[in-house]
Each structure stands twice: as C-alpha cells, then as structure tokens.
Amino acid sequence: DIQMTQSPSSLSASVGDRVSITCRASQSINSYLNWFQQKPGKAPKLLIYAASSLQSGVPSRFSGSESGTDFTLTISSLQPEDFATYYCQQNYNTPRTFGQGTKVEIK
Amino acid sequence: QVQLQQSGPGLVTPSQTLSLTCAISGDTVSGNSVAWNWIRQSPSRGLEWLGRTYYRSKWYNDYAVSVKSRIMINPDTSKNQFSLQLNSVTPEDTAVYYCVREVGYSRGWVFDYWGQGTLVSVSS
C-alpha cells in the first residue's frame, strides 16, 4: 500500500496568515493526489484534484503544488471558515489511501 | 446534482454483521466512469478506504486487504443503490461509515460526492 504522510499534524494560525501543509507519498504517484477539507460532523469536501487543479466552487486562495513525491496545499490568506482538518489522498492505485490529517486551529 | 442517502443501524453486536445501504439519486449505479465506495473514519484509524463496486460491461469489486475476508459490497440496479456488509465485527469496527462516489476523468479519480455518514458502534 502507498503510505501518505502529512505534516504537521496540527498548526495554529491567525486569520490572514499564509498556511502550507505537506504530504509525502511513499512512492511515485505522479500527480494522482487529491486534497480534502473536513469540518466537525461533516463529510470531507474535495478542494484540489490532480495535485494542483482547483475543484469548482473552491476559493482561489487554495492552491496545490508538487515536487516529486512531495505535495503541498497552500492557503494564501486564511479565513475564519478555513479552520478545519485537511487530508491528502492518493488515487494512483488501490487501496486508496489518505494522510492522517492536519488540523488547522485558530491562534 | 448527485445525492447519496445512507441507511442502516447505528449499533451492531460483536460477531454479527454490519449492513448499510446507500441510495443514489442523480446518477446510476451502473454508470461507466464511476465507482461506488465505502470509506470509514475513526480516531484510531483515520480515513480508511474499505472497497468499491463498479460496472465496466460486468461488475467488479475491489476490497482493502484488512477487511477482504469479511466484506461484501453489492450493487442493486433495480433500486439504484449499493450496500456494505461487514461480517464478524469487533469493537475495532466502530467508526463513521461513508458511501462515496468516485468519478474518473483524464487525470485520475476523485471522491466527489459523499453520503451523510453513519456512526456505527459495535457493542454488546
């Protein structure tokens, strides 16, 4: 199975901050990487697919990038509604696997 | 607009079978570029993909190795839904279970529509 390792596991930030979350795959997955946002009691919501493509309806402050097996989700200016947990997920093969999550909290 | 509506019990006795159903509206279970998945989430295991069913001239299933001996995911074309059966459950199977559509496109696959989630507790 492909292991997805996210860092950090949690972070504290203020409204307006630039925030980056990293996800490392245990092997090459090309660009088959998606990012999700999850709020308490809700299902995950797709933000980014194919490593850097913004899902329809998602604000442009969210962006994704890749370098080899390292992937980054960046929020350019953190908004109050962005405090949530973020997950990466590979769709290179089955079993589909997720990172362990990064919780973004209010400083 | 695709909607997935989950149903099933929230409490299962250890060693018994967990059964959940996911009713689909806005798409068809036998669609050609979609797959129908079950994913669960617990504090100890995080988000865990359990398996999927999909139709490509015939029906296929893929399952996670961790549950492969205990799981069945079945489509029901007459009701446009699919189901999860997980046998011989233990308290470690306690989790929120989601049914999820995965759609394929030129650059990969995405989980784009999720059910509302069902908290299933395994307890006597």
Coordinates of N, CA and C in Angstrom, one line a residue:
Chain A
D1 N 0.8 -1.2 0.0 CA 0.0 0.0 0.0 C 0.9 1.3 0.0
I2 N 0.4 2.3 -0.7 CA 1.1 3.6 -0.7 C 0.8 4.3 0.6
Q3 N 1.8 4.7 1.3 CA 1.7 5.4 2.6 C 1.7 6.9 2.3
M4 N 0.8 7.7 2.9 CA 0.7 9.1 2.7 C 1.0 9.8 4.1
T5 N 2.1 10.6 4.2 CA 2.5 11.1 5.4 C 2.3 12.7 5.4
Q6 N 1.5 13.2 6.2 CA 1.2 14.6 6.3 C 2.0 15.3 7.4
S7 N 2.4 16.5 7.2 CA 3.0 17.3 8.2 C 2.6 18.8 8.0
P8 N 2.4 19.5 9.1 CA 2.4 19.0 10.5 C 1.1 18.3 10.8
S9 N 0.9 17.7 11.9 CA -0.4 17.1 12.3 C -1.4 18.1 12.8
S10 N -0.8 19.2 13.2 CA -1.7 20.3 13.6 C -0.9 21.6 13.5
L11 N -1.6 22.7 13.4 CA -1.0 24.0 13.4 C -1.9 25.1 13.9
S12 N -1.4 26.1 14.4 CA -2.2 27.3 14.9 C -1.8 28.5 14.0
A13 N -2.8 29.2 13.6 CA -2.6 30.3 12.7 C -3.7 31.4 12.9
S14 N -3.4 32.5 12.4 CA -4.3 33.6 12.5 C -5.0 33.9 11.2
V15 N -6.2 34.6 11.3 CA -6.8 35.0 10.0 C -5.9 35.9 9.2
G16 N -5.8 35.6 7.9 CA -4.9 36.4 7.1 C -3.5 35.7 6.9
D17 N -3.2 34.7 7.7 CA -1.9 34.1 7.5 C -1.9 33.2 6.3
R18 N -0.6 33.0 5.8 CA -0.4 32.0 4.7 C 0.0 30.7 5.4
V19 N -0.7 29.7 5.0 CA -0.5 28.4 5.6 C -0.2 27.3 4.5
S20 N 0.8 26.5 4.9 CA 1.1 25.4 3.9 C 1.1 24.0 4.7
I21 N 0.6 23.0 4.0 CA 0.5 21.7 4.6 C 1.2 20.8 3.6
T22 N 2.0 19.8 4.1 CA 2.8 19.0 3.2 C 2.3 17.5 3.3
C23 N 2.4 16.8 2.2 CA 2.0 15.4 2.1 C 3.1 14.7 1.3
R24 N 3.6 13.6 1.9 CA 4.7 12.9 1.2 C 4.2 11.5 0.9
A25 N 4.3 11.0 -0.4 CA 3.9 9.7 -0.7 C 5.1 8.7 -0.6
S26 N 4.8 7.5 -0.3 CA 5.9 6.5 -0.1 C 6.5 6.0 -1.4
Q27 N 5.9 6.4 -2.5 CA 6.4 6.0 -3.8 C 5.9 7.0 -4.8
S28 N 6.3 7.0 -6.0 CA 5.9 7.9 -7.0 C 4.4 7.7 -7.3
I29 N 3.6 8.8 -7.3 CA 2.2 8.7 -7.6 C 1.8 9.6 -8.8
N30 N 2.9 10.1 -9.5 CA 2.7 11.1 -10.5 C 1.9 12.3 -9.9
S31 N 0.8 12.7 -10.5 CA 0.0 13.8 -9.9 C -1.3 13.3 -9.4
Y32 N -1.4 12.0 -9.1 CA -2.7 11.4 -8.7 C -2.9 11.7 -7.2
L33 N -3.1 12.9 -6.8 CA -3.2 13.4 -5.5 C -4.3 14.4 -5.3
N34 N -5.2 14.1 -4.3 CA -6.3 15.0 -4.1 C -6.2 15.5 -2.6
W35 N -6.8 16.7 -2.4 CA -6.8 17.3 -1.1 C -8.3 17.5 -0.7
F36 N -8.6 17.3 0.6 CA -9.9 17.4 1.1 C -9.9 18.3 2.4
Q37 N -11.0 19.0 2.6 CA -11.2 19.7 3.9 C -12.4 19.0 4.6
Q38 N -12.2 18.9 5.9 CA -13.3 18.3 6.7 C -13.5 19.1 7.9
K39 N -14.8 19.5 8.2 CA -15.2 20.2 9.4 C -16.0 19.2 10.3
P40 N -16.0 19.5 11.6 CA -16.6 18.5 12.5 C -18.0 18.1 12.2
G41 N -18.2 16.8 12.2 CA -19.6 16.3 11.9 C -20.0 16.2 10.4
K42 N -19.0 16.6 9.6 CA -19.3 16.7 8.1 C -18.4 15.7 7.4
A43 N -18.9 15.3 6.2 CA -18.0 14.5 5.3 C -16.9 15.4 4.7
P44 N -15.8 14.8 4.3 CA -14.8 15.5 3.6 C -15.3 16.2 2.4
K45 N -14.7 17.3 2.0 CA -15.0 18.1 0.8 C -13.8 18.2 -0.1
L46 N -14.0 17.9 -1.3 CA -12.9 17.9 -2.3 C -12.5 19.4 -2.5
L47 N -11.2 19.7 -2.4 CA -10.6 21.0 -2.7 C -9.8 21.1 -4.0
I48 N -8.9 20.1 -4.0 CA -7.9 20.1 -5.1 C -7.8 18.7 -5.6
Y49 N -7.8 18.5 -7.0 CA -7.5 17.2 -7.6 C -6.4 17.3 -8.5
A50 N -5.8 16.2 -8.9 CA -4.6 16.1 -9.7 C -3.5 17.0 -9.3
A51 N -3.4 17.1 -8.0 CA -2.3 17.8 -7.3 C -2.4 19.3 -7.3
S52 N -3.0 19.9 -8.4 CA -3.0 21.3 -8.4 C -4.2 21.9 -9.1
S53 N -5.2 21.1 -9.4 CA -6.4 21.6 -10.1 C -7.5 22.0 -9.0
L54 N -8.0 23.2 -9.1 CA -9.0 23.6 -8.1 C -10.4 23.1 -8.5
Q55 N -11.0 22.4 -7.5 CA -12.4 21.9 -7.7 C -13.3 23.1 -7.9
S56 N -14.3 23.0 -8.7 CA -15.3 24.0 -9.0 C -15.9 24.5 -7.7
G57 N -16.0 25.8 -7.5 CA -16.6 26.4 -6.4 C -15.7 26.6 -5.2
V58 N -14.5 26.1 -5.3 CA -13.5 26.3 -4.2 C -12.8 27.6 -4.3
P59 N -12.6 28.4 -3.3 CA -12.0 29.7 -3.4 C -10.6 29.6 -3.9
S60 N -10.2 30.7 -4.6 CA -8.8 30.7 -5.3 C -7.7 30.8 -4.3
R61 N -8.0 31.1 -3.0 CA -6.9 31.2 -2.0 C -6.3 29.8 -1.7
F62 N -7.0 28.7 -2.1 CA -6.5 27.4 -2.0 C -5.7 27.0 -3.3
S63 N -4.5 26.5 -3.1 CA -3.7 26.0 -4.2 C -2.9 24.8 -3.9
G64 N -2.6 24.0 -4.9 CA -1.8 22.8 -4.7 C -0.6 22.8 -5.6
S65 N 0.5 22.1 -5.1 CA 1.7 22.0 -5.9 C 2.4 20.7 -5.6
E66 N 3.3 20.3 -6.4 CA 4.0 19.0 -6.2 C 5.5 19.2 -6.6
S67 N 6.3 18.3 -6.0 CA 7.7 18.2 -6.3 C 8.1 16.8 -6.0
G68 N 8.2 16.0 -7.1 CA 8.4 14.6 -6.9 C 7.3 13.9 -6.1
T69 N 7.7 13.3 -5.0 CA 6.7 12.6 -4.1 C 6.1 13.5 -3.0
D70 N 6.5 14.8 -3.0 CA 6.0 15.8 -2.0 C 5.0 16.7 -2.6
F71 N 3.9 16.8 -1.9 CA 2.8 17.6 -2.3 C 2.5 18.7 -1.3
T72 N 2.0 19.9 -1.7 CA 1.8 20.9 -0.8 C 0.4 21.6 -1.1
L73 N -0.4 21.7 0.0 CA -1.6 22.5 0.0 C -1.3 23.9 0.6
T74 N -1.6 24.9 -0.1 CA -1.4 26.3 0.5 C -2.7 27.1 0.5
I75 N -2.9 27.7 1.6 CA -4.0 28.7 1.8 C -3.3 30.0 1.9
S76 N -3.6 30.9 0.9 CA -2.8 32.1 0.8 C -3.1 33.1 1.9
S77 N -4.4 33.2 2.3 CA -4.8 34.1 3.3 C -6.0 33.5 4.1
L78 N -5.6 32.9 5.2 CA -6.5 32.1 6.0 C -7.8 32.9 6.4
Q79 N -8.9 32.3 6.1 CA -10.2 32.9 6.5 C -10.9 32.1 7.7
P80 N -11.8 32.7 8.4 CA -12.4 32.1 9.5 C -13.0 30.7 9.2
E81 N -13.6 30.6 8.0 CA -14.2 29.3 7.6 C -13.2 28.2 7.2
D82 N -11.9 28.6 7.2 CA -10.9 27.6 6.8 C -10.4 26.8 7.9
F83 N -10.8 27.1 9.1 CA -10.3 26.3 10.3 C -11.1 25.0 10.3
A84 N -10.3 23.9 10.0 CA -10.8 22.6 9.7 C -9.6 21.6 9.7
T85 N -9.9 20.4 9.4 CA -8.8 19.4 9.2 C -8.7 19.1 7.7
Y86 N -7.5 19.0 7.2 CA -7.2 18.8 5.8 C -6.5 17.4 5.6
Y87 N -6.9 16.7 4.6 CA -6.4 15.4 4.2 C -5.9 15.4 2.8
C88 N -4.8 14.7 2.6 CA -4.4 14.3 1.2 C -4.8 12.9 1.0
Q89 N -4.9 12.5 -0.3 CA -5.4 11.2 -0.7 C -4.8 10.8 -2.1
Q90 N -4.2 9.6 -2.2 CA -3.7 9.2 -3.5 C -4.7 8.4 -4.2
N91 N -4.8 8.6 -5.5 CA -5.7 7.8 -6.4 C -4.9 7.2 -7.5
Y92 N -3.6 6.9 -7.2 CA -2.7 6.3 -8.2 C -3.1 4.8 -8.3
N93 N -3.4 4.1 -7.2 CA -3.9 2.8 -7.3 C -4.8 2.4 -6.1
T94 N -5.2 1.2 -6.0 CA -6.0 0.8 -4.9 C -5.0 -0.1 -4.0
P95 N -5.2 -0.1 -2.7 CA -6.2 0.6 -2.0 C -6.0 2.2 -2.0
R96 N -7.0 2.9 -2.1 CA -6.9 4.3 -2.0 C -6.5 4.6 -0.5
T97 N -5.5 5.5 -0.3 CA -5.0 5.8 1.0 C -5.0 7.3 1.2
F98 N -5.2 7.6 2.5 CA -5.3 9.0 3.0 C -4.1 9.3 3.9
G99 N -3.7 10.6 4.0 CA -2.9 11.1 5.0 C -3.6 11.1 6.4
Q100 N -2.9 11.3 7.4 CA -3.5 11.2 8.8 C -4.2 12.5 9.2
G101 N -4.1 13.5 8.4 CA -4.8 14.8 8.6 C -3.9 15.8 9.2
T102 N -4.3 17.1 8.9 CA -3.7 18.3 9.5 C -4.8 19.2 10.1
K103 N -4.8 19.4 11.3 CA -5.8 20.2 11.9 C -5.3 21.7 12.0
V104 N -6.1 22.5 11.4 CA -5.7 24.0 11.4 C -6.6 24.7 12.4
E105 N -6.0 25.2 13.4 CA -6.7 25.8 14.6 C -6.4 27.3 14.6
I106 N -7.3 28.0 15.4 CA -7.1 29.4 15.5 C -6.1 29.8 16.6
K107 N -5.2 30.6 16.2 CA -4.2 31.1 17.2 C -4.8 32.1 18.1
Chain B
Q1 N -27.6 17.1 -9.8 CA -26.9 17.1 -8.5 C -27.0 15.7 -7.9
V2 N -25.9 15.1 -7.7 CA -25.8 13.7 -7.1 C -26.1 13.8 -5.6
Q3 N -26.9 12.9 -5.1 CA -27.1 12.8 -3.7 C -27.0 11.3 -3.3
L4 N -26.4 11.1 -2.2 CA -26.2 9.7 -1.6 C -26.8 9.7 -0.2
Q5 N -27.8 8.8 0.0 CA -28.5 8.7 1.2 C -28.3 7.4 1.9
Q6 N -27.6 7.4 3.0 CA -27.3 6.2 3.7 C -28.4 5.8 4.7
S7 N -28.5 4.5 4.9 CA -29.4 4.0 5.9 C -28.8 2.7 6.5
G8 N -29.3 2.4 7.7 CA -28.8 1.2 8.4 C -28.6 1.5 9.9
P9 N -28.5 0.4 10.6 CA -28.4 0.5 12.1 C -27.1 1.2 12.6
G10 N -27.3 1.9 13.7 CA -26.1 2.5 14.3 C -25.5 1.7 15.4
L11 N -26.0 0.6 15.7 CA -25.5 -0.3 16.8 C -25.5 -1.7 16.3
V12 N -24.3 -2.4 16.4 CA -24.2 -3.8 16.0 C -23.5 -4.5 17.1
T13 N -24.0 -5.8 17.3 CA -23.5 -6.6 18.4 C -22.2 -7.3 17.9
P14 N -21.2 -7.4 18.7 CA -19.9 -8.1 18.3 C -20.2 -9.5 17.7
S15 N -19.5 -9.8 16.7 CA -19.5 -11.1 15.9 C -20.7 -11.1 14.9
Q16 N -21.5 -10.1 14.9 CA -22.6 -10.0 14.0 C -22.2 -9.3 12.7
T17 N -23.2 -9.0 11.8 CA -22.9 -8.4 10.5 C -23.4 -6.9 10.5
L18 N -22.5 -6.1 10.1 CA -22.8 -4.7 9.9 C -23.4 -4.5 8.4
S19 N -24.5 -3.9 8.3 CA -25.2 -3.8 7.0 C -25.6 -2.3 6.8
L20 N -25.1 -1.7 5.7 CA -25.5 -0.4 5.4 C -25.9 -0.3 3.9
T21 N -26.8 0.6 3.6 CA -27.2 0.8 2.2 C -27.1 2.3 1.8
C22 N -26.8 2.5 0.5 CA -26.6 3.8 0.0 C -27.4 4.0 -1.2
A23 N -28.5 4.8 -1.1 CA -29.4 5.1 -2.2 C -28.8 6.3 -3.0
I24 N -28.8 6.1 -4.4 CA -28.2 7.1 -5.3 C -29.3 7.8 -6.0
S25 N -29.2 9.1 -6.0 CA -30.0 9.9 -6.9 C -29.1 10.9 -7.7
G26 N -29.5 11.1 -9.0 CA -28.7 12.0 -9.8 C -27.6 11.3 -10.6
D27 N -27.5 10.0 -10.4 CA -26.6 9.2 -11.2 C -27.1 7.7 -11.2
T28 N -26.4 6.8 -11.9 CA -26.8 5.5 -11.9 C -25.7 4.6 -11.4
V29 N -26.0 3.5 -10.6 CA -25.0 2.7 -10.0 C -24.2 1.9 -11.1
S30 N -24.8 1.8 -12.3 CA -24.1 1.0 -13.3 C -23.4 2.0 -14.4
G31 N -23.2 3.2 -14.0 CA -22.5 4.2 -14.8 C -21.1 3.8 -15.2
N32 N -20.7 4.2 -16.4 CA -19.4 3.7 -16.9 C -18.2 4.3 -16.4
S33 N -18.2 5.6 -15.9 CA -16.9 6.1 -15.4 C -17.0 6.5 -14.0
V34 N -17.8 5.7 -13.2 CA -17.9 6.0 -11.8 C -17.7 4.7 -11.0
A35 N -17.3 4.8 -9.8 CA -17.2 3.7 -8.9 C -17.8 4.1 -7.6
W36 N -18.4 3.1 -6.9 CA -19.1 3.3 -5.7 C -18.4 2.7 -4.5
N37 N -18.1 3.5 -3.5 CA -17.1 3.2 -2.5 C -17.7 3.2 -1.1
W38 N -17.1 2.5 -0.2 CA -17.3 2.7 1.2 C -16.0 3.1 1.9
I39 N -16.1 4.1 2.7 CA -14.9 4.6 3.4 C -15.4 4.8 4.9
R40 N -14.5 4.5 5.8 CA -14.9 4.7 7.2 C -13.8 5.6 7.9
Q41 N -14.2 6.1 9.0 CA -13.4 7.1 9.7 C -13.5 6.8 11.2
S42 N -12.4 6.7 11.9 CA -12.3 6.5 13.3 C -11.1 7.3 13.8
P43 N -11.1 7.6 15.1 CA -9.9 8.3 15.7 C -8.7 7.5 15.6
S44 N -8.8 6.2 15.7 CA -7.6 5.3 15.7 C -7.1 5.0 14.3
R45 N -7.9 4.9 13.3 CA -7.5 4.5 12.0 C -7.6 5.6 11.0
G46 N -8.1 6.8 11.3 CA -8.3 7.8 10.4 C -9.3 7.5 9.3
L47 N -9.1 8.0 8.1 CA -9.9 7.7 6.9 C -9.4 6.5 6.3
E48 N -10.2 5.4 6.2 CA -9.8 4.1 5.7 C -10.8 3.7 4.6
W49 N -10.2 3.5 3.4 CA -11.0 3.0 2.3 C -11.2 1.6 2.4
L50 N -12.5 1.1 2.3 CA -12.8 -0.3 2.5 C -13.0 -1.1 1.2
G51 N -13.5 -0.4 0.2 CA -13.7 -1.1 -1.0 C -14.7 -0.4 -2.0
R52 N -14.9 -1.0 -3.2 CA -15.7 -0.3 -4.2 C -16.3 -1.4 -5.1
T53 N -17.4 -1.0 -5.8 CA -18.0 -1.8 -6.8 C -18.2 -0.9 -8.0
Y54 N -18.0 -1.4 -9.2 CA -18.2 -0.6 -10.4 C -18.5 -1.5 -11.6
Y55 N -19.1 -0.9 -12.6 CA -19.6 -1.7 -13.8 C -18.8 -1.2 -15.0
R56 N -18.2 -2.2 -15.7 CA -17.5 -2.0 -16.9 C -17.8 -3.2 -17.8
S57 N -19.0 -3.2 -18.4 CA -19.5 -4.3 -19.1 C -19.9 -5.5 -18.2
K58 N -19.2 -5.6 -17.1 CA -19.6 -6.5 -16.0 C -19.2 -5.9 -14.7
W59 N -19.7 -6.5 -13.6 CA -19.4 -5.9 -12.3 C -18.1 -6.4 -11.7
Y60 N -17.4 -5.4 -11.1 CA -16.1 -5.6 -10.5 C -16.2 -5.1 -9.0
N61 N -15.4 -5.7 -8.2 CA -15.2 -5.3 -6.8 C -13.7 -5.2 -6.5
D62 N -13.3 -4.2 -5.7 CA -12.0 -4.2 -5.1 C -12.2 -4.0 -3.6
Y63 N -11.4 -4.7 -2.8 CA -11.5 -4.6 -1.3 C -10.2 -4.3 -0.7
A64 N -10.2 -3.6 0.5 CA -9.0 -3.5 1.3 C -8.6 -4.8 1.8
V65 N -7.3 -5.1 1.9 CA -6.8 -6.4 2.4 C -7.2 -6.5 3.9
S66 N -7.3 -5.4 4.6 CA -7.6 -5.5 6.0 C -8.9 -6.1 6.3
V67 N -9.9 -6.0 5.4 CA -11.2 -6.5 5.6 C -11.7 -7.5 4.5
K68 N -10.8 -7.9 3.7 CA -11.2 -8.6 2.5 C -11.9 -9.9 2.8
S69 N -11.6 -10.6 3.9 CA -12.2 -11.8 4.2 C -13.6 -11.6 4.8
R70 N -14.0 -10.4 5.1 CA -15.2 -10.1 5.9 C -16.2 -9.2 5.1
I71 N -15.8 -8.7 4.0 CA -16.6 -7.6 3.4 C -17.3 -8.1 2.1
M72 N -18.5 -7.5 1.8 CA -19.1 -7.6 0.5 C -19.7 -6.2 0.2
I73 N -19.5 -5.8 -1.0 CA -20.2 -4.6 -1.5 C -20.9 -5.0 -2.7
N74 N -22.2 -4.8 -2.7 CA -23.1 -5.2 -3.8 C -23.9 -4.1 -4.4
P75 N -24.0 -4.1 -5.7 CA -24.9 -3.1 -6.3 C -26.4 -3.7 -6.4
D76 N -27.3 -2.8 -6.4 CA -28.7 -3.2 -6.7 C -29.2 -2.3 -7.8
T77 N -29.3 -2.8 -9.0 CA -29.6 -1.9 -10.1 C -31.1 -1.6 -10.1
S78 N -31.9 -2.5 -9.5 CA -33.4 -2.2 -9.5 C -33.8 -1.1 -8.6
K79 N -33.0 -0.8 -7.6 CA -33.2 0.3 -6.6 C -32.2 1.4 -6.8
N80 N -31.3 1.2 -7.7 CA -30.2 2.2 -7.9 C -29.5 2.5 -6.6
Q81 N -29.0 1.5 -6.0 CA -28.3 1.7 -4.7 C -27.2 0.6 -4.6
F82 N -26.3 0.8 -3.5 CA -25.4 -0.3 -3.3 C -25.2 -0.4 -1.8
S83 N -24.7 -1.5 -1.4 CA -24.7 -1.9 0.0 C -23.3 -2.4 0.5
L84 N -23.2 -2.3 1.8 CA -22.0 -2.8 2.5 C -22.4 -3.8 3.5
Q85 N -21.7 -5.0 3.5 CA -21.9 -6.0 4.5 C -20.5 -6.3 5.1
L86 N -20.3 -6.1 6.4 CA -19.1 -6.4 7.1 C -19.4 -7.5 8.1
N87 N -18.8 -8.6 8.0 CA -19.1 -9.7 8.9 C -18.2 -9.8 10.1
S88 N -18.6 -10.5 11.1 CA -17.8 -10.8 12.3 C -17.2 -9.5 12.9
V89 N -18.0 -8.5 13.1 CA -17.5 -7.2 13.6 C -17.0 -7.3 15.0
T90 N -16.0 -6.5 15.3 CA -15.5 -6.3 16.7 C -15.6 -4.8 17.0
P91 N -15.3 -4.5 18.3 CA -15.3 -3.0 18.6 C -14.4 -2.2 17.8
E92 N -13.3 -2.8 17.2 CA -12.4 -2.0 16.3 C -13.1 -1.6 15.0
D93 N -14.3 -2.1 14.7 CA -15.0 -1.7 13.5 C -15.9 -0.5 13.8
T94 N -15.9 0.0 15.0 CA -16.7 1.2 15.4 C -16.1 2.4 14.7
A95 N -16.9 3.1 13.9 CA -16.5 4.2 13.1 C -17.7 4.9 12.4
V96 N -17.4 6.0 11.8 CA -18.4 6.6 10.9 C -18.1 6.0 9.5
Y97 N -19.2 5.5 8.9 CA -19.1 4.9 7.6 C -19.7 5.8 6.6
Y98 N -19.0 6.0 5.5 CA -19.5 6.9 4.4 C -19.6 6.1 3.1
C99 N -20.7 6.3 2.3 CA -20.7 5.9 1.0 C -20.2 7.0 0.1
V100 N -19.5 6.7 -0.9 CA -18.8 7.8 -1.7 C -18.8 7.5 -3.2
R101 N -19.1 8.4 -4.0 CA -18.9 8.2 -5.5 C -17.5 8.7 -5.8
E102 N -16.9 7.9 -6.7 CA -15.6 8.2 -7.3 C -15.8 8.3 -8.8
V103 N -15.4 9.4 -9.3 CA -15.6 9.6 -10.8 C -14.2 9.7 -11.4
G104 N -14.1 9.0 -12.6 CA -12.9 9.0 -13.3 C -12.9 10.1 -14.4
Y105 N -11.7 10.6 -14.7 CA -11.5 11.6 -15.7 C -10.1 11.5 -16.2
S106 N -9.7 12.4 -17.1 CA -8.4 12.2 -17.9 C -7.2 12.2 -17.0
R107 N -7.3 12.8 -15.8 CA -6.2 13.0 -14.9 C -6.3 12.2 -13.6
G108 N -7.2 11.3 -13.5 CA -7.3 10.5 -12.3 C -8.7 10.3 -11.9
W109 N -8.8 10.0 -10.6 CA -10.1 9.8 -10.0 C -10.3 10.7 -8.8
V110 N -11.6 11.0 -8.5 CA -11.9 11.9 -7.3 C -13.1 11.3 -6.6
F111 N -13.0 11.4 -5.3 CA -14.2 11.2 -4.5 C -15.0 12.5 -4.4
D112 N -16.0 12.6 -5.2 CA -16.7 13.9 -5.3 C -18.0 14.1 -4.5
Y113 N -18.7 13.0 -4.3 CA -19.9 13.1 -3.6 C -19.9 12.0 -2.5
W114 N -20.3 12.5 -1.3 CA -20.3 11.7 -0.1 C -21.7 11.6 0.5
G115 N -22.0 10.4 1.1 CA -23.2 10.3 1.9 C -23.0 11.1 3.2
Q116 N -24.1 11.1 4.0 CA -24.1 11.9 5.2 C -23.3 11.3 6.4
G117 N -22.9 10.1 6.2 CA -22.1 9.4 7.3 C -23.1 8.7 8.2
T118 N -22.7 7.5 8.7 CA -23.4 6.7 9.7 C -22.5 6.3 10.8
L119 N -22.7 6.7 12.0 CA -21.9 6.3 13.1 C -22.4 4.9 13.5
V120 N -21.5 3.9 13.3 CA -21.8 2.5 13.7 C -21.0 2.2 14.9
S121 N -21.6 1.8 16.0 CA -21.0 1.4 17.2 C -21.1 -0.1 17.3
V122 N -20.0 -0.8 17.6 CA -20.0 -2.2 17.8 C -19.9 -2.5 19.3
S123 N -21.0 -2.9 19.9 CA -21.0 -3.1 21.4 C -22.1 -4.1 21.7
S124 N -21.9 -4.8 22.8 CA -23.0 -5.7 23.3 C -23.9 -4.9 24.3

